[in-house]
XYZ file of C-alpha atoms in Angstrom:
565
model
C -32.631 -6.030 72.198
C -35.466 -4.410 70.428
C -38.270 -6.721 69.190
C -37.335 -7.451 65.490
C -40.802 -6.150 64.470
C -39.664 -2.753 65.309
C -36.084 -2.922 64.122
C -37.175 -3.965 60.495
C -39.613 -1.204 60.796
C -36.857 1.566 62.101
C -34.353 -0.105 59.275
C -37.152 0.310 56.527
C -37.947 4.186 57.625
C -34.851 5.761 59.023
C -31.491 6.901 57.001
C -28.259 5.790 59.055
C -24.960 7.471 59.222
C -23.329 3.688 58.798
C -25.145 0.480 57.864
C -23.318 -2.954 58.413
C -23.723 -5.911 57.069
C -23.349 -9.167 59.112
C -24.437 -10.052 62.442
C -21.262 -12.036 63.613
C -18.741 -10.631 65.956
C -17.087 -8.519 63.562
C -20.055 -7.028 62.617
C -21.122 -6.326 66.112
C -18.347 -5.193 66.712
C -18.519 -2.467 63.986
C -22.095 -1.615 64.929
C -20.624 -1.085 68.704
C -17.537 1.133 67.634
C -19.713 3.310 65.230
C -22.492 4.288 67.204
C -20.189 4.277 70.681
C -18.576 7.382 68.440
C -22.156 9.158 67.759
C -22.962 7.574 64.257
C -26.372 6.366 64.141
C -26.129 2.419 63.033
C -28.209 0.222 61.213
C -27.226 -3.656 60.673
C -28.726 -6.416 59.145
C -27.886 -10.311 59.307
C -29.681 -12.458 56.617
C -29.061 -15.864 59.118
C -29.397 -15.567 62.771
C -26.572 -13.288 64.923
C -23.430 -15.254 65.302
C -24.937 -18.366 62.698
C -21.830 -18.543 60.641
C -18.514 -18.468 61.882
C -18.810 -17.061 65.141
C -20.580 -19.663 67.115
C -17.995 -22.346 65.748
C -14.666 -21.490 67.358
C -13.035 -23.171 69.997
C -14.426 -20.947 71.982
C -10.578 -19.380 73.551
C -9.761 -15.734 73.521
C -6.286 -16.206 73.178
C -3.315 -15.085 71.653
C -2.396 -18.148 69.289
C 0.695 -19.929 70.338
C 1.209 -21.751 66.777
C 1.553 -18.296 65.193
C 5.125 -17.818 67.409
C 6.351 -20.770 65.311
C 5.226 -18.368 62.080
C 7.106 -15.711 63.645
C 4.240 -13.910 63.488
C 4.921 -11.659 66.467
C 2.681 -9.004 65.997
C -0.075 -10.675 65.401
C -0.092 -12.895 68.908
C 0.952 -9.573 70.399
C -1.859 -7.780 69.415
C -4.326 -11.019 70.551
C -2.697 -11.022 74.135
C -3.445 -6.657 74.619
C -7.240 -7.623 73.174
C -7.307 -10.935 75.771
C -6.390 -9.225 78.401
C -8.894 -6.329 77.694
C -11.876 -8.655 77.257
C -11.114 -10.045 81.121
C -11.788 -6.492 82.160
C -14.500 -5.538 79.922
C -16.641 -9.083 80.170
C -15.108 -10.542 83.487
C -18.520 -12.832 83.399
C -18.353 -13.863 79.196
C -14.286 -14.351 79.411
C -12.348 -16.635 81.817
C -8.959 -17.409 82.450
C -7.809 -21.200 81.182
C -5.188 -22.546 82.705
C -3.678 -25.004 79.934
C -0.864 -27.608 80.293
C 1.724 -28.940 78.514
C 2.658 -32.382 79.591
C 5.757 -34.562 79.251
C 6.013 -38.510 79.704
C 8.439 -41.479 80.415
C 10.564 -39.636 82.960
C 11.251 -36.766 79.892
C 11.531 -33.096 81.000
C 8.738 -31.294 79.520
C 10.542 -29.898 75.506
C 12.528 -27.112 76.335
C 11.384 -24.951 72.474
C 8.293 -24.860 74.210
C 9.267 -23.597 77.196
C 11.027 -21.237 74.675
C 7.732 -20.424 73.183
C 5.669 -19.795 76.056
C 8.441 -17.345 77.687
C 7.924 -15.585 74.623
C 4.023 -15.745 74.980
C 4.829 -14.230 78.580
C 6.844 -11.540 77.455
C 4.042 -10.781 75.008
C 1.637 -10.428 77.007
C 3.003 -7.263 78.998
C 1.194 -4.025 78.192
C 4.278 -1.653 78.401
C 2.129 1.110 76.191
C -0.515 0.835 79.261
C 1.466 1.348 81.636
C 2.944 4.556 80.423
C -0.632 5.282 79.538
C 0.011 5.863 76.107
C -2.616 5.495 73.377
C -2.132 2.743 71.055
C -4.575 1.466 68.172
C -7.811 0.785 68.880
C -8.055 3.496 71.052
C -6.013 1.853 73.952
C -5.265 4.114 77.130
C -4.259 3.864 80.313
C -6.034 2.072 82.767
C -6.398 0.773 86.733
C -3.513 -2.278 86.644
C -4.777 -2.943 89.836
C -8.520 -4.063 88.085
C -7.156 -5.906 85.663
C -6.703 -9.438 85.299
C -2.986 -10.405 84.427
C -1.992 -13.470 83.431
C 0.553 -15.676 85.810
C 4.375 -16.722 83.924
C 4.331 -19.378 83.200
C 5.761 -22.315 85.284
C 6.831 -25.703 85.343
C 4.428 -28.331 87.282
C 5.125 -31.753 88.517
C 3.161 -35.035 87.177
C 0.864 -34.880 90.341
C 0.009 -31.109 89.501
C -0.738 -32.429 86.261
C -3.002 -35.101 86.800
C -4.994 -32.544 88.831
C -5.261 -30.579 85.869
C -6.152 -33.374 83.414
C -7.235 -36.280 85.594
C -8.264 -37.520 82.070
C -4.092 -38.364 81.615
C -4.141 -40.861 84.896
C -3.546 -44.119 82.983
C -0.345 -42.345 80.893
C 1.254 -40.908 84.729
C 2.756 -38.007 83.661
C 5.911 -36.654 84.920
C 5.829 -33.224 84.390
C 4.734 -30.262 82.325
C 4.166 -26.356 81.679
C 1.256 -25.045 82.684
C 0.094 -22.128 81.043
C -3.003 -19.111 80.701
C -5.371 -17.822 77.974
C -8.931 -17.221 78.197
C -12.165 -18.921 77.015
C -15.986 -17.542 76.038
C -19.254 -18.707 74.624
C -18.659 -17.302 71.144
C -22.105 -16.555 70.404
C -23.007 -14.737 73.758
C -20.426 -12.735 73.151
C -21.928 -11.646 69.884
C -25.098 -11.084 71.538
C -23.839 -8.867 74.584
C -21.704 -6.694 72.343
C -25.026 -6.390 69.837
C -27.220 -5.688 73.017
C -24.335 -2.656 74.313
C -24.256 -1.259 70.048
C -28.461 -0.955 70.591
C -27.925 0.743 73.869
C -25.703 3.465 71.994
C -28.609 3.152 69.637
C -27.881 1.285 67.081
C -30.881 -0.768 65.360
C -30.268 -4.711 64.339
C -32.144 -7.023 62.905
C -31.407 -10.815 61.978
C -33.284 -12.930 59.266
C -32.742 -9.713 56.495
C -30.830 -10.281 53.628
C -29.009 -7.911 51.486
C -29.965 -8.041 47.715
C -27.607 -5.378 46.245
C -25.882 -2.052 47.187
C -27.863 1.213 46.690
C -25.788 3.417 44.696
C -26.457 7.143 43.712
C -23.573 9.012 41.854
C -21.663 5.975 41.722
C -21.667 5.996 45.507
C -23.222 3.373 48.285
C -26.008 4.867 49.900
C -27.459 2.005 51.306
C -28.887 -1.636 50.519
C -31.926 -3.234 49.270
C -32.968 -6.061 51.610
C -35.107 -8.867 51.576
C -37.189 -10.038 54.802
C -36.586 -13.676 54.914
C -39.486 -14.861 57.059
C -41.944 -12.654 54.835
C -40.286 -11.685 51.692
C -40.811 -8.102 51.878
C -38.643 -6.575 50.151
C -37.272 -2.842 51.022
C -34.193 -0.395 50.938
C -31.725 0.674 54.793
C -30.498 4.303 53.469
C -27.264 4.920 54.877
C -24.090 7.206 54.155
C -21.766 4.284 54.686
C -22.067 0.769 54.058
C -19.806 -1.941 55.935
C -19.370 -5.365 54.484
C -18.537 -7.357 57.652
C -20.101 -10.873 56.346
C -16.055 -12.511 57.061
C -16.214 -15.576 54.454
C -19.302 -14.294 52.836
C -17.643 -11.041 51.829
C -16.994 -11.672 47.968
C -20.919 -12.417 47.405
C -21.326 -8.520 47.652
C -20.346 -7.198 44.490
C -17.727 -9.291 44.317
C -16.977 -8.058 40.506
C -16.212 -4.487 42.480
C -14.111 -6.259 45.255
C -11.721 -8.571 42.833
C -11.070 -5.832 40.136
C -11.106 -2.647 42.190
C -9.454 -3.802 45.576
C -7.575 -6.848 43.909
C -8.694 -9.086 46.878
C -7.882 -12.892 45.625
C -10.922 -15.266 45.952
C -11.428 -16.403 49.038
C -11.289 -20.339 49.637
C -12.855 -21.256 53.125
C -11.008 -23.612 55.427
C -12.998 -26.115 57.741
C -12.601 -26.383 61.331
C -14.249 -29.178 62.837
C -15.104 -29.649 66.819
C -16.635 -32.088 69.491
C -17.887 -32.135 72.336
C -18.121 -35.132 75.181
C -19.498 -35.999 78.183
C -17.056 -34.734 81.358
C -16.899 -38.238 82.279
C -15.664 -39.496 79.801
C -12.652 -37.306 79.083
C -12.615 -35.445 83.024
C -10.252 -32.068 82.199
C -10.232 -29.244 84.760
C -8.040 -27.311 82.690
C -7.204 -27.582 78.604
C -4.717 -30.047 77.100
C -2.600 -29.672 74.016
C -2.753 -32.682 72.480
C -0.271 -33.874 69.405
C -2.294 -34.415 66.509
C 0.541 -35.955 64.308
C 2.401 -34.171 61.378
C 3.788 -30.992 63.703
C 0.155 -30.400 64.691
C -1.873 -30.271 67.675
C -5.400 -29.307 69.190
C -7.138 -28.705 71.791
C -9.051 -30.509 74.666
C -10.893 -28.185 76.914
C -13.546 -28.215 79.555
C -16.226 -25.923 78.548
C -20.020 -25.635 79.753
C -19.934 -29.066 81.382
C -18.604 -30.825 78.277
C -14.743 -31.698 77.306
C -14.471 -29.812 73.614
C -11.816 -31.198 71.154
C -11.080 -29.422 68.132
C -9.596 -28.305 65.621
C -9.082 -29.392 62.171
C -8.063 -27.247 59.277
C -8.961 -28.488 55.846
C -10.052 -26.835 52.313
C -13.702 -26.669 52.096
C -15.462 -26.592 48.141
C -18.791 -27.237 49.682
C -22.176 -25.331 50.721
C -20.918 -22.024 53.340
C -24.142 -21.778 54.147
C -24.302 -25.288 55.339
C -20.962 -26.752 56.886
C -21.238 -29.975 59.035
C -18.112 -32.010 59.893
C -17.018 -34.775 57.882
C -16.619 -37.970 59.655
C -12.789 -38.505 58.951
C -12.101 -35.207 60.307
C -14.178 -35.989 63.732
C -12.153 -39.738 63.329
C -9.130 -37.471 63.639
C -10.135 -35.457 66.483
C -10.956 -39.112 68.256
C -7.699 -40.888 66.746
C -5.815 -38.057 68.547
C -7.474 -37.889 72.052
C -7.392 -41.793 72.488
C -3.018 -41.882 71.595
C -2.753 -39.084 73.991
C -4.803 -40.023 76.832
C -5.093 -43.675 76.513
C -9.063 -43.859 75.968
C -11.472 -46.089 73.396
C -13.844 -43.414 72.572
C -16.032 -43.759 69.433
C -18.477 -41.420 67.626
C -21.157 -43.003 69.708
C -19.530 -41.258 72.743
C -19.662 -37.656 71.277
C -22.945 -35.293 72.926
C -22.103 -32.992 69.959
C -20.612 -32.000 66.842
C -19.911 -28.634 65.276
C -17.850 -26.938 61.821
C -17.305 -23.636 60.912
C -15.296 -21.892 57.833
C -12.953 -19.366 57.661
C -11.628 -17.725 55.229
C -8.402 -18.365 53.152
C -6.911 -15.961 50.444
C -6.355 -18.331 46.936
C -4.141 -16.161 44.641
C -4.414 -19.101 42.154
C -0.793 -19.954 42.570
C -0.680 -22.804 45.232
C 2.823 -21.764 46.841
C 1.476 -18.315 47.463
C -1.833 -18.747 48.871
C -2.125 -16.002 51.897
C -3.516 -17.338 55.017
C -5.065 -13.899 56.068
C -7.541 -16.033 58.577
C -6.190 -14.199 61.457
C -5.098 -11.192 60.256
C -7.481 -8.289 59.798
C -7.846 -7.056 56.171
C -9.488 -3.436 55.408
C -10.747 -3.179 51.520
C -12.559 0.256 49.965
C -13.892 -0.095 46.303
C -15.285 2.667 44.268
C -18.879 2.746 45.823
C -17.474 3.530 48.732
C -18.237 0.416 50.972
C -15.812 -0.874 53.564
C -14.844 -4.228 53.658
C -13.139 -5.890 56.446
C -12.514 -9.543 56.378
C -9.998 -12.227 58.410
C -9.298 -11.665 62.027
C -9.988 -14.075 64.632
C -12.408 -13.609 67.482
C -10.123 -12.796 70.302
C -9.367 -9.522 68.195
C -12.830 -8.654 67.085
C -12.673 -5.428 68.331
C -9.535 -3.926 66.721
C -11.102 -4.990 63.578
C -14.028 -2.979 64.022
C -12.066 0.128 64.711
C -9.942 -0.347 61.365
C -13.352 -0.198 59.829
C -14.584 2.619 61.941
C -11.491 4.837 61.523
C -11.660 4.268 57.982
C -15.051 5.676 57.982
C -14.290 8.675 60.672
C -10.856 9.541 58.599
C -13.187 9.986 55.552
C -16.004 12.004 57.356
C -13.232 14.251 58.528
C -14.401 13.707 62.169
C -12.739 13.907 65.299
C -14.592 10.598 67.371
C -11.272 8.370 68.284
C -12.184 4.746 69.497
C -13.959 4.115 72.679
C -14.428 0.449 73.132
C -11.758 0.085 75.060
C -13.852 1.674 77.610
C -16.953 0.333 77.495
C -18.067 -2.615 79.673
C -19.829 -5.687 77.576
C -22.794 -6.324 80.280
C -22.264 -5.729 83.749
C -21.227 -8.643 86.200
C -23.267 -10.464 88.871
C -22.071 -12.721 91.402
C -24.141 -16.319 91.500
C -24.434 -15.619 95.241
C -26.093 -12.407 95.130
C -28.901 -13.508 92.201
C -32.503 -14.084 94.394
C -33.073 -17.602 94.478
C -36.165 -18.866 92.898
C -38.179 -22.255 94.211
C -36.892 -24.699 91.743
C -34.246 -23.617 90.261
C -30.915 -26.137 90.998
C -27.971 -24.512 92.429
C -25.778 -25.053 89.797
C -28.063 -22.927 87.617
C -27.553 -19.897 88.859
C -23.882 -19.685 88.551
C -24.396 -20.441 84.648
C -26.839 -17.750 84.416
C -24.452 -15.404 85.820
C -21.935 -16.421 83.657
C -23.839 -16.487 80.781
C -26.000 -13.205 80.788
C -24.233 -10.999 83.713
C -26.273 -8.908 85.204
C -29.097 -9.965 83.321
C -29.657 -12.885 84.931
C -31.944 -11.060 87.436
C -34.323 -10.594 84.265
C -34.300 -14.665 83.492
C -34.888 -15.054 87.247
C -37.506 -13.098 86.978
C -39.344 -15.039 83.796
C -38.533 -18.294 85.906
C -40.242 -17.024 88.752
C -43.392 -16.490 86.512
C -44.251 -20.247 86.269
C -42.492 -23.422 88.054
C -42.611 -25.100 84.692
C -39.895 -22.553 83.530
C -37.548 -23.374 86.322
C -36.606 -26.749 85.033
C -33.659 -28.023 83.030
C -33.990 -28.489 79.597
C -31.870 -31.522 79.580
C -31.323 -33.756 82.451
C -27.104 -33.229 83.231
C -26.569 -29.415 81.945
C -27.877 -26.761 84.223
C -30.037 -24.491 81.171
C -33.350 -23.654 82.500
C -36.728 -23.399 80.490
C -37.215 -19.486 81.408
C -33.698 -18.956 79.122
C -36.037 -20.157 75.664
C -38.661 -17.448 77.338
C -36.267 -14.827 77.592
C -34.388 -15.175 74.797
C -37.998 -15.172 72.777
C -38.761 -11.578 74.471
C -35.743 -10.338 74.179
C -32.777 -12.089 71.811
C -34.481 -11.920 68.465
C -35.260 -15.773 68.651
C -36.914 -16.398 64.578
C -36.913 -20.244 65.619
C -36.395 -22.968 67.980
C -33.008 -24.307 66.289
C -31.844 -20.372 67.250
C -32.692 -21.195 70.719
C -31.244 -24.778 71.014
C -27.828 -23.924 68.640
C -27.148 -19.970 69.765
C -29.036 -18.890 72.605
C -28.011 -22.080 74.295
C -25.421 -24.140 73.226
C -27.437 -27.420 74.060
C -27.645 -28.658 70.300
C -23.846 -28.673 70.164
C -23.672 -29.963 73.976
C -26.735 -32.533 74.388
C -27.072 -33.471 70.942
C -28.174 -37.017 71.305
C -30.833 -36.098 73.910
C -31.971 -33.099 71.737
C -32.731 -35.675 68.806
C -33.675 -38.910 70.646
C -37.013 -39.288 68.755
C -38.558 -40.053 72.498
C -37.001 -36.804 74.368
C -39.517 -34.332 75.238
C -37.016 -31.438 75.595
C -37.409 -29.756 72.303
C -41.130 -29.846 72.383
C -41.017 -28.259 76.111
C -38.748 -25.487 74.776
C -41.130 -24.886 71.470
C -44.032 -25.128 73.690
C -43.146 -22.299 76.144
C -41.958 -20.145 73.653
C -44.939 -20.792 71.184
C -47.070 -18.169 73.105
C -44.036 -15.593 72.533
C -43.875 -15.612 68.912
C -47.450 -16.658 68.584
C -46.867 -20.541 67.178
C -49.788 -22.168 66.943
C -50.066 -26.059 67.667
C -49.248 -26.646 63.473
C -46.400 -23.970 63.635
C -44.383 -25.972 67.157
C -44.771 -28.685 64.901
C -43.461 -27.164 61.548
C -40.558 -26.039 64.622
C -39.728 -29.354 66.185
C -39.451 -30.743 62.175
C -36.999 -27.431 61.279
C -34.467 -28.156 64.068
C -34.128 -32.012 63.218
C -33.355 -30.825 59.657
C -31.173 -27.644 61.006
C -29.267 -30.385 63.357
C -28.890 -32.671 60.218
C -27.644 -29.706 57.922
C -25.486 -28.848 60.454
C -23.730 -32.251 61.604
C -24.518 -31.702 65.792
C -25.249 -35.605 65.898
C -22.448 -37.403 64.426
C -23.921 -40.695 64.308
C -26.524 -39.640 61.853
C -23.389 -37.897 59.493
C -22.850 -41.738 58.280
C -20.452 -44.781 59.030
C -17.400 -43.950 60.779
C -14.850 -46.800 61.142
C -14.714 -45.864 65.200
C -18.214 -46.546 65.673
């Protein structure tokens, strides 16, 4: 990315075809569409890229198998096409998950779910692709042969099982369905498809927040912003305006979005997640654990942690603050210790995490629209494009709804091209250049986490031995990562190094906070030079992340008394 410096400066001076609103995925995702088609972009993000709702998923790029028992056909079908896309387009960001369904007591694994998940298969075939047809979103055909593919389904035996979830060996499971979807790091995801939008050349800048709409003629020409680290204020011209801020959406003239559009207020839902040491809940592969009432979550092995999640409860609170309640992460725990037999207590979680997302309230309780995970498209009078709902896994057919709308009303002919254009380009672990000091086990999260780019953090670890370390003592994150992500991610403060360019708030919470742990103060101190902290300012720093990770729940034993402590 460009230094922020010089996109507030481009923002302030230049006049944009398209301006967008939001650094989450969906906005990204819009900035990447438009200026992939020729428009010249501007966003802004008054937070930090992917703050809100996007770095507080579970983290799958799936397909949504609850939604089959909504009948909601399209919908999943739609998520498996963009799943299997992301595989190609981000081989290194999104993975393949096996999953399994297990059975107990001699049962056969249930037989509606063996239902279901033929369905999912059937799905999950990309008929349109293989006659190379075009579909929405700008779909065409492509090399089958480079694509990943998901296996059937199949049933396994208890033993397969248990080498799945070795977490299930006191229960001795007799059987199951195993299952595939996909998994990413939700924020680096935002960031790679915000680093491909500037290298069409679109500008972004995070910690700018939009004060109004700039109208002339009764039309959006742009917005007035306000810097938030210096309170500057000034105006991003632009022809169109994009309001991709997903739960946030009715803040912007919301008078012109509820009587124009007739969009019903939106009422966030919580989702609450946590994360635990390996050890103590071992997975290989995810779980789909019963949560009582007809529900279930998730337990999954991601970035050396087991993640459980989620809930899904009405939230009247603070957006712009959620933490998890304690009864929802004594849910989450209630849960995983009926299914797999374990004692574990707040005081074994490494992290905790909530995000919202938003619910349509019509006022009538028996008609309330959950449009979540469906994409909605709005244009009011001024002319600005709003496009809320979705679900990450189809992030990128939401930006083309917006972009179309845009290129229908310019009268242009620039169809959709993301389907076509990588997200980062892939390294292999074994072919990075190994630098003295760096573990092993680094370098294959590097390449997983920044592709190609991983060469560059090699190359800031090779600078000084110092930045070669780990930045906590079990999780493979190395010091030069803070460093980079300083030069080159946009990093405003340490909490956006320790919650987004890492995930290590959400992962190694307790270390991260331990009053005696030097790790924060190592990662303020290298970047300090950077961003030009001085001694007062990495202490002003290490205070703002303890009140960040307080604000935002990552350390659940601070929340307050849980009755599984």
């Amino acid at each position: 990315m460009i230094a922020r410096a010089e996109a507030i400066a481009a923002l302030a001076s230049q006049e944009f075809d398209v301006v967008v609103i939001g650094g989450g995925i969906t906005g990204a995702g819009v900035a990447l569409d438009a200026a992939s088609r020729g428009y010249s972009v501007g966003l802004v993000e008054k937070g930090d890229y992917a703050s809100g709702t996007s770095s507080r998923s579970s983290k799958l790029v799936h397909g949504g198998l609850r939604y089959l028992q909504q009948f909601d056909l399209g919908l999943v079908r739609e998520a498996l096409l963009e799943r299997q896309l992301m595989v190609a387009l981000a081989p290194h960001l999104v993975h393949p998950l096996p999953l399994v369904v297990a059975a107990f007591e001699g049962q056969r694994p249930d037989r509606m779910v063996g239902l279901g998940l033929n369905m999912y298969d059937v799905l999950s075939i990309d008929k349109r692709r293989r006659r190379g047809r075009r579909g929405k979103g700008g779909e065409s055909e492509r090399d089958e042969s480079e694509e990943w593919a998901p296996e059937r389904h199949r049933m396994i035996t208890g033993e397969e099982v248990l080498e799945h979830l070795p977490a299930l060996g006191a229960r001795q499971p007799t059987g199951g369905y195993l299952f595939y979807d996909c998994q990413t790091d939700d924020s680096r995801l935002v960031l790679t498809v915000l680093a491909e939008a500037q290298r069409f050349g679109a500008v972004a800048a995070n910690g700018v927040e939009v004060t109004d709409l700039v109208e002339s003629g009764g039309r959006a020409t742009g917005v007035a912003v306000r810097d938030v680290d210096t309170g500057d204020s000034f105006t991003v011209r632009g022809h169109n305006v994009v309001n991709a801020t997903g739960v946030w959406a009715d803040r912007i003239r919301p008078d012109e979005l509820f009587d124009e559009a007739e969009i019903p207020r939106i009422s966030p839902s919580r989702g609450t997640h946590i994360t635990l040491p390996h050890s103590s809940l071992p997975l290989i592969s995810g779980a789909i654990v019963p949560a009582g009432e007809g529900r279930s979550i998730f337990a999954l092995p991601w970035l050396g942690r087991t993640l459980v999640g989620t809930t899904d409860n009405d939230y009247e609170g603070d957006i712009d603050a959620v933490a998890p309640e304690l009864s929802d992460i004594d849910y989450l725990l209630d849960a995983v210790n009926l299914y797999f037999l374990t004692e574990l207590t707040v005081a074994d979680l490494t992290g905790s995490f909530a995000g919202v997302r938003p619910l349509i309230a019509t006022g009538d309780p028996k008609k309330s629209v959950d449009i979540s995970r469906r994409a909605e498209l709005y244009e009011t009078s001024s002319g600005m494009v709003t496009i809320t709902g979705g679900k990450l896994t189809t992030w990128r057919r939401m930006a083309a709804m917006a972009v179309d709308s845009i290129v229908e009303r310019d009268g242009r002919d620039a169809p959709c091209r993301t389907h076509e254009i990588p997200l980062g380009q892939v390294v292999a672990p074994e072919d990075l250049v190994r630098v003295e000091g760096v573990a092993p086990e680094a370098y294959v999260a590097l390449a997983n986490r920044y592709g190609h780019e991983a060469i560059a953090v090699l190359e800031v670890a090779a600078e000084n031995s110092d930045l070669t370390k780990p930045i906590v003592c079990d999780l493979p994150d190395i010091l030069a990562e803070a460093v980079f992500a300083a030069r080159h991610e946009q990093v405003r403060c340490l909490s956006d190094v320790l919650l987004r360019r890492t995930r290590l708030g959400i992962l190694a919470a307790p270390e991260l906070l331990d009053p005696g742990s030097d790790a924060p103060r190592r990662v303020a101190a290298a970047i300090a030079p950077e961003l030009g902290w001085d001694l007062a300012r990495v202490q002003r720093e290490l205070d703002g992340w303890r009140l960040d990770a307080a604000r935002e729940g990552v350390l659940a034993t601070a929340i307050g008394p849980s009755k599984r402590l």
